[in-house]
Amino acid sequence: MQMTFRWYGKDDPVTLEKIRQIPGVQGVVWALHHVPAGDEWEMDDILEVKADAQRYGFNIDVVESVNVHEDIKLGLPSRDKYIENYKKTLEKLAKAGVKVVCYNFMPVFDWTRTELFHKMEDGSTALFFEKAKITNLDPMAFVKEIEEGSKGLTMPGWEPERLSCLKTLFERYRTVTDEDLWSNLEYFLKAVIPTCERVGIKMAIHQDDPSFSIFGLPRIITCRDSLKRLLSMVDSPANALTLCTGSLGSNPENDVVSIIKEFGGRIAFAHIRNIKRFDNGDFIETSHRACDGSIDIVEVVKAYHDMGFAGYIRPDHGRHIWNEDCRPGYGLYDRALGVMYLLGIWDTLEKAKQ
Ligand code: DNO
């Protein structure tokens, strides 16, 4: 396995200089965050990130994410133009040495939480999801709240260009069923996977986060059966997974460890983090430690170790500790602790094997 760490680019307060001091990190997980979904990435921009990363000894093998334009998810006639752009971006990324491209197929929203800085007992704060708050919300009232600039709900995964057209998007998705979304995903994969096979890139889909439908929007990449369907839809090693323990783990019906064991060979990129689930469907993101949350992270790492996992791993969201002023979930300290915890487990297993 190769340990990696997400880096948001030159504006990230978690600089490459700092990341370099975390033991064991070999690559940065990156993206051109300024490029709107659907646009083709420029080679010069890609090479600039590569040069920056290499100066600190990091590879840029994993991109998270090349976002999929909503027209592709909606299956609109304009999708072909965006798919062509996507393919051109993949070709350029491969030229620069990229091996894995993480993406998701969630309509409208990426990862969704109801509170970004929920106070924990020890004084730290963490990302929190209150199920009732989302369930009881009328999406249109919600759109209005956003338009009026309400700060009550903050959704960190939102791209600014999506915010400006929320209402239209909700209207467009009103008639889109799960099956429509599946067939739009299939269309997209059948178009891009041959390019991936040719240039040597793995498309690694991220599970929907949380792994259940929100706001009545279709969400399809949520459980073992959906992963099975996805992988057999285009049965190629280039059609792969970003296996996210926290996203899958948000749904108590998912047995994350057995899912990892079942699909191990098709996992290109592992997001490892813990969450604590509550009986009412709420969850909070805890430290990575197994006993702090509902997911047995020791068993997760063991599953990867046992299968001789050669892909990429990154610690996922961290809490905000030691008064760090940081991007929600993406501070330095708790994620660095996460790296050390994961490597501690891995090294112990390695030693036991010898
Ligand atoms: C959140 C991330 C997601 C992820 C995308 C992948 O922290 O895990 O935003 O990057 O869903 O496309």
Coordinates of C-alpha atoms and ligand atoms in Angstrom, one line a residue:
M1 CA 0.0 0.0 0.0
Q2 CA 1.0 3.6 -0.5
M3 CA 0.1 6.2 2.1
T4 CA -1.2 9.5 0.7
F5 CA -2.6 12.7 2.1
R6 CA -5.1 15.1 0.6
W7 CA -3.7 18.5 -0.3
Y8 CA -5.9 21.3 -1.5
G9 CA -3.2 23.1 -3.4
K10 CA -1.2 26.3 -2.9
D11 CA -4.0 27.9 -0.8
D12 CA -4.1 25.0 1.6
P13 CA -2.9 26.0 5.1
V14 CA -1.7 22.4 5.4
T15 CA 1.3 23.0 3.2
L16 CA 3.5 20.4 1.5
E17 CA 6.3 21.4 3.9
K18 CA 4.1 20.2 6.8
I19 CA 2.8 17.1 5.0
R20 CA 6.4 16.1 4.4
Q21 CA 7.0 15.8 8.1
I22 CA 4.3 13.2 8.6
P23 CA 6.0 9.8 8.5
G24 CA 5.3 7.5 5.6
V25 CA 3.4 9.8 3.3
Q26 CA 4.4 9.1 -0.3
G27 CA 1.9 11.0 -2.4
V28 CA -0.5 13.9 -2.3
V29 CA -4.1 13.5 -3.4
W30 CA -5.0 16.6 -5.4
A31 CA -7.3 18.2 -7.9
L32 CA -7.6 21.5 -9.8
H33 CA -10.2 22.8 -7.5
H34 CA -10.7 26.0 -9.4
V35 CA -11.8 24.3 -12.6
P36 CA -15.6 23.9 -12.9
A37 CA -17.0 20.4 -13.4
G38 CA -17.2 19.7 -17.1
D39 CA -14.3 21.8 -18.2
E40 CA -11.2 20.3 -19.6
W41 CA -8.1 20.6 -17.4
E42 CA -5.1 22.4 -18.7
M43 CA -1.8 20.6 -19.0
D44 CA 0.2 23.5 -17.7
D45 CA -1.9 23.5 -14.5
I46 CA -1.4 19.8 -14.1
L47 CA 2.3 20.0 -14.5
E48 CA 2.5 22.9 -12.1
V49 CA 1.0 20.7 -9.3
K50 CA 3.3 17.9 -10.3
A51 CA 6.4 20.1 -10.0
D52 CA 5.3 21.5 -6.6
A53 CA 4.6 18.0 -5.2
Q54 CA 7.9 16.6 -6.6
R55 CA 9.8 19.4 -4.9
Y56 CA 8.8 17.8 -1.7
G57 CA 9.3 14.2 -2.8
F58 CA 5.6 13.4 -3.3
N59 CA 4.0 11.6 -6.2
I60 CA 0.7 12.9 -7.7
D61 CA -0.6 9.4 -8.6
V62 CA -4.1 10.0 -7.2
V63 CA -6.5 12.8 -8.2
E64 CA -9.6 13.5 -6.1
S65 CA -11.7 14.4 -7.9
V66 CA -12.4 15.0 -11.6
N67 CA -16.0 16.0 -10.9
V68 CA -18.7 14.8 -13.2
H69 CA -20.9 17.5 -14.7
E70 CA -24.6 17.4 -13.6
D71 CA -25.7 17.1 -17.3
I72 CA -24.0 13.7 -17.4
K73 CA -25.8 12.5 -14.3
L74 CA -29.0 13.8 -15.6
G75 CA -28.5 12.2 -19.0
L76 CA -29.0 15.4 -21.0
P77 CA -28.0 15.6 -24.7
S78 CA -25.3 18.1 -23.7
R79 CA -23.6 15.3 -21.7
D80 CA -21.5 14.1 -24.8
K81 CA -19.6 17.4 -24.9
Y82 CA -18.7 17.1 -21.2
I83 CA -17.8 13.4 -21.6
E84 CA -15.4 14.4 -24.4
N85 CA -13.8 17.0 -22.0
Y86 CA -13.5 14.3 -19.3
K87 CA -11.7 12.0 -21.7
K88 CA -9.3 14.7 -22.7
T89 CA -8.6 15.5 -19.1
L90 CA -7.9 11.8 -18.4
E91 CA -5.5 11.6 -21.2
K92 CA -3.5 14.6 -19.9
L93 CA -3.5 13.2 -16.4
A94 CA -2.2 9.9 -17.6
K95 CA 0.6 11.8 -19.5
A96 CA 1.5 13.5 -16.2
G97 CA 1.7 10.1 -14.5
V98 CA -1.6 9.9 -12.7
K99 CA -2.8 6.4 -12.0
V100 CA -6.2 6.8 -10.2
V101 CA -9.0 9.2 -10.6
C102 CA -11.5 9.4 -7.8
Y103 CA -15.0 10.7 -8.7
N104 CA -18.6 10.4 -7.4
F105 CA -22.0 10.2 -9.0
M106 CA -24.1 11.9 -6.3
P107 CA -26.8 14.2 -7.7
V108 CA -26.4 17.9 -6.7
F109 CA -24.6 17.4 -3.4
D110 CA -21.3 15.8 -2.6
W111 CA -20.7 14.9 1.1
T112 CA -23.3 16.4 3.3
R113 CA -23.2 17.2 7.0
T114 CA -25.5 19.4 9.2
E115 CA -22.8 20.8 11.4
L116 CA -19.1 21.3 10.6
F117 CA -17.8 22.1 14.1
H118 CA -19.8 20.1 16.5
K119 CA -18.3 20.3 20.0
M120 CA -17.0 17.1 21.5
E121 CA -16.6 16.4 25.2
D122 CA -12.8 16.8 25.0
G123 CA -13.1 20.3 23.5
S124 CA -12.3 19.3 20.0
T125 CA -14.9 19.7 17.2
A126 CA -16.0 17.4 14.5
L127 CA -18.2 17.0 11.4
F128 CA -21.7 15.9 12.5
F129 CA -24.8 14.6 10.6
E130 CA -28.2 15.0 12.2
K131 CA -30.6 12.8 10.3
A132 CA -33.8 14.4 11.4
K133 CA -32.6 17.8 10.3
I134 CA -32.2 16.6 6.8
T135 CA -35.2 14.3 6.7
N136 CA -37.7 17.0 7.9
L137 CA -36.5 19.6 5.5
D138 CA -38.5 20.6 2.5
P139 CA -35.8 20.8 -0.3
M140 CA -37.4 23.9 -1.8
A141 CA -37.6 25.7 1.6
F142 CA -34.0 24.7 1.9
V143 CA -33.1 26.2 -1.5
K144 CA -34.7 29.4 -0.4
E145 CA -32.7 29.4 2.8
I146 CA -29.5 29.0 0.8
E147 CA -30.6 31.7 -1.6
E148 CA -31.2 34.0 1.3
G149 CA -27.8 33.2 2.6
S150 CA -28.8 31.3 5.7
K151 CA -25.8 30.0 7.6
G152 CA -27.9 27.4 9.5
L153 CA -26.9 24.7 7.2
T154 CA -23.5 24.4 5.7
M155 CA -22.7 21.7 3.2
P156 CA -19.0 21.5 2.7
G157 CA -19.0 19.5 -0.5
W158 CA -20.8 22.0 -2.5
E159 CA -19.2 23.6 -5.4
P160 CA -20.1 27.3 -5.9
E161 CA -21.4 26.8 -9.4
R162 CA -23.9 24.3 -8.2
L163 CA -25.2 26.6 -5.5
S164 CA -26.2 29.2 -8.0
C165 CA -28.5 26.8 -9.8
L166 CA -29.8 24.7 -7.0
K167 CA -33.5 25.3 -7.8
T168 CA -33.2 24.3 -11.4
L169 CA -31.2 21.2 -10.4
F170 CA -33.8 20.1 -8.0
E171 CA -36.5 20.6 -10.6
R172 CA -34.5 18.6 -13.2
Y173 CA -33.9 15.7 -10.8
R174 CA -37.6 15.5 -9.8
T175 CA -38.3 12.9 -12.5
V176 CA -35.0 11.1 -12.4
T177 CA -35.3 7.7 -10.8
D178 CA -32.6 5.5 -9.4
E179 CA -32.7 3.4 -12.5
D180 CA -32.3 6.5 -14.7
L181 CA -29.2 7.4 -12.7
W182 CA -27.8 3.9 -13.1
S183 CA -28.3 4.1 -16.8
N184 CA -26.6 7.5 -17.0
L185 CA -23.7 6.2 -14.9
E186 CA -23.5 3.2 -17.3
Y187 CA -23.4 5.5 -20.3
F188 CA -20.7 7.6 -18.7
L189 CA -18.5 4.6 -17.8
K190 CA -18.9 2.9 -21.2
A191 CA -17.7 6.1 -22.7
V192 CA -14.7 6.8 -20.5
I193 CA -13.4 3.3 -19.4
P194 CA -11.9 2.5 -22.9
T195 CA -9.9 5.7 -22.6
C196 CA -8.8 4.7 -19.1
E197 CA -7.8 1.2 -20.3
R198 CA -5.7 2.8 -23.1
V199 CA -3.9 5.3 -21.0
G200 CA -3.6 3.2 -17.8
I201 CA -5.9 5.1 -15.4
K202 CA -8.3 3.6 -12.9
M203 CA -11.6 5.4 -12.4
A204 CA -12.4 4.9 -8.7
I205 CA -15.9 5.7 -7.7
H206 CA -16.5 7.1 -4.2
Q207 CA -19.6 6.0 -2.3
D208 CA -22.4 8.4 -1.7
D209 CA -21.9 10.2 1.6
P210 CA -24.0 9.6 3.6
S211 CA -24.9 6.3 2.0
F212 CA -28.6 6.8 1.8
S213 CA -30.9 9.1 -0.1
I214 CA -31.2 12.7 1.1
F215 CA -33.8 15.4 0.0
G216 CA -35.6 12.7 -2.1
L217 CA -32.7 12.8 -4.6
P218 CA -31.6 9.5 -6.1
R219 CA -28.5 8.0 -4.5
I220 CA -27.2 4.7 -5.9
I221 CA -23.7 3.9 -4.7
T222 CA -24.6 3.1 -1.2
C223 CA -24.1 -0.6 -0.3
R224 CA -22.6 -4.0 -1.2
D225 CA -25.2 -4.8 -3.9
S226 CA -24.7 -1.4 -5.6
L227 CA -20.9 -1.9 -5.7
K228 CA -21.4 -5.3 -7.2
R229 CA -23.8 -3.9 -9.9
L230 CA -21.4 -1.1 -10.6
L231 CA -18.4 -3.3 -11.1
S232 CA -20.2 -5.8 -13.3
M233 CA -21.8 -3.1 -15.4
V234 CA -18.4 -2.5 -17.0
D235 CA -16.2 -5.4 -16.0
S236 CA -12.8 -3.9 -16.4
P237 CA -10.0 -3.4 -13.9
A238 CA -10.2 0.3 -14.9
N239 CA -13.6 0.4 -13.5
A240 CA -12.6 0.5 -9.8
L241 CA -13.5 1.8 -6.3
T242 CA -12.5 4.4 -3.9
L243 CA -13.7 2.5 -0.8
C244 CA -14.7 4.9 1.9
T245 CA -15.3 3.4 5.3
G246 CA -16.9 6.5 6.7
S247 CA -19.4 6.9 3.9
L248 CA -20.4 3.2 3.7
G249 CA -20.3 3.1 7.5
S250 CA -23.0 5.8 7.8
N251 CA -25.5 3.1 7.0
P252 CA -25.6 0.6 9.8
E253 CA -26.7 -2.1 7.3
N254 CA -23.3 -2.0 5.6
D255 CA -20.6 -4.5 6.9
V256 CA -17.6 -2.4 5.8
V257 CA -15.0 -5.1 6.6
S258 CA -16.8 -7.8 4.6
I259 CA -17.3 -5.4 1.7
I260 CA -13.6 -4.6 1.6
K261 CA -12.8 -8.4 1.6
E262 CA -15.3 -9.0 -1.2
F263 CA -14.2 -6.2 -3.5
G264 CA -10.5 -6.0 -2.5
G265 CA -9.2 -6.7 -6.0
R266 CA -11.1 -3.7 -7.5
I267 CA -10.3 -1.2 -4.8
A268 CA -7.8 1.3 -6.1
F269 CA -8.0 3.8 -3.3
A270 CA -8.9 3.5 0.3
H271 CA -10.4 6.3 2.4
I272 CA -10.1 5.2 6.0
R273 CA -11.8 7.0 8.9
N274 CA -14.1 6.2 11.8
I275 CA -17.6 7.5 12.6
K276 CA -19.8 7.0 15.6
R277 CA -23.4 6.1 14.7
F278 CA -26.3 6.8 17.0
D279 CA -29.6 4.9 17.1
N280 CA -31.5 7.7 15.6
G281 CA -29.4 7.8 12.4
D282 CA -27.2 10.6 13.5
F283 CA -23.4 10.2 13.2
I284 CA -20.3 12.1 14.3
E285 CA -16.8 11.8 12.9
T286 CA -14.5 10.6 15.6
S287 CA -10.7 10.0 15.8
H288 CA -9.5 7.1 13.6
R289 CA -9.1 4.8 16.6
A290 CA -11.3 1.7 16.5
C291 CA -12.7 2.0 20.0
D292 CA -13.7 5.7 19.4
G293 CA -16.3 4.9 16.8
S294 CA -18.6 2.3 15.2
I295 CA -16.2 1.0 12.6
D296 CA -13.5 -1.5 13.6
I297 CA -10.5 0.3 11.9
V298 CA -8.1 -2.4 13.1
E299 CA -10.2 -5.0 11.1
V300 CA -10.4 -2.6 8.1
V301 CA -6.6 -2.3 8.0
K302 CA -6.2 -6.0 8.6
A303 CA -8.4 -6.8 5.7
Y304 CA -6.3 -4.6 3.4
H305 CA -3.1 -6.1 4.8
D306 CA -4.3 -9.7 4.5
M307 CA -5.1 -9.2 0.8
G308 CA -1.7 -7.6 0.1
F309 CA -3.3 -4.4 -0.9
A310 CA -1.0 -2.5 -3.3
G311 CA -3.2 0.5 -3.9
Y312 CA -3.4 3.9 -2.2
I313 CA -4.6 4.7 1.2
R314 CA -5.4 8.0 2.8
P315 CA -6.6 9.0 6.3
D316 CA -9.9 10.7 5.8
H317 CA -11.6 13.5 7.7
G318 CA -10.1 14.5 11.0
R319 CA -11.5 16.3 14.0
H320 CA -10.4 19.8 14.6
I321 CA -8.0 19.7 17.6
W322 CA -5.5 21.9 19.4
N323 CA -7.4 25.0 18.3
E324 CA -6.5 24.4 14.7
D325 CA -8.1 26.9 12.3
C326 CA -8.7 24.7 9.3
R327 CA -10.8 23.6 6.4
P328 CA -13.7 21.4 7.9
G329 CA -12.4 17.9 8.2
Y330 CA -9.1 18.6 6.6
G331 CA -6.8 20.0 9.2
L332 CA -3.3 18.8 9.7
Y333 CA -3.2 17.4 13.2
D334 CA -5.9 14.8 13.5
R335 CA -5.3 13.5 10.0
A336 CA -1.6 13.2 10.8
L337 CA -2.6 11.2 13.9
G338 CA -4.8 9.1 11.6
V339 CA -1.8 8.3 9.4
M340 CA 0.2 7.2 12.4
Y341 CA -2.6 5.1 13.7
L342 CA -3.1 3.4 10.3
L343 CA 0.7 2.9 9.9
G344 CA 0.9 1.6 13.4
I345 CA -1.6 -1.2 12.7
W346 CA 0.0 -1.9 9.3
D347 CA 3.6 -2.1 10.7
T348 CA 2.5 -4.4 13.5
L349 CA 0.8 -6.7 11.0
E350 CA 3.8 -6.6 8.8
K351 CA 6.1 -7.5 11.6
A352 CA 3.9 -10.4 12.7
K353 CA 4.0 -11.8 9.2
Q354 CA 7.8 -11.9 9.1
Ligands
DNO1 C1 -15.0 14.4 1.3 C2 -14.6 13.6 0.2 C3 -15.6 13.7 -1.0 C4 -14.9 13.0 -2.1 C5 -15.8 13.0 -3.4 C6 -15.2 12.1 -4.4 O1 -14.3 14.7 2.2 O2 -14.4 12.3 0.6 O3 -15.8 15.0 -1.3 O4 -13.8 13.8 -2.5 O5 -17.0 12.6 -3.1 O6 -15.6 12.5 -5.6

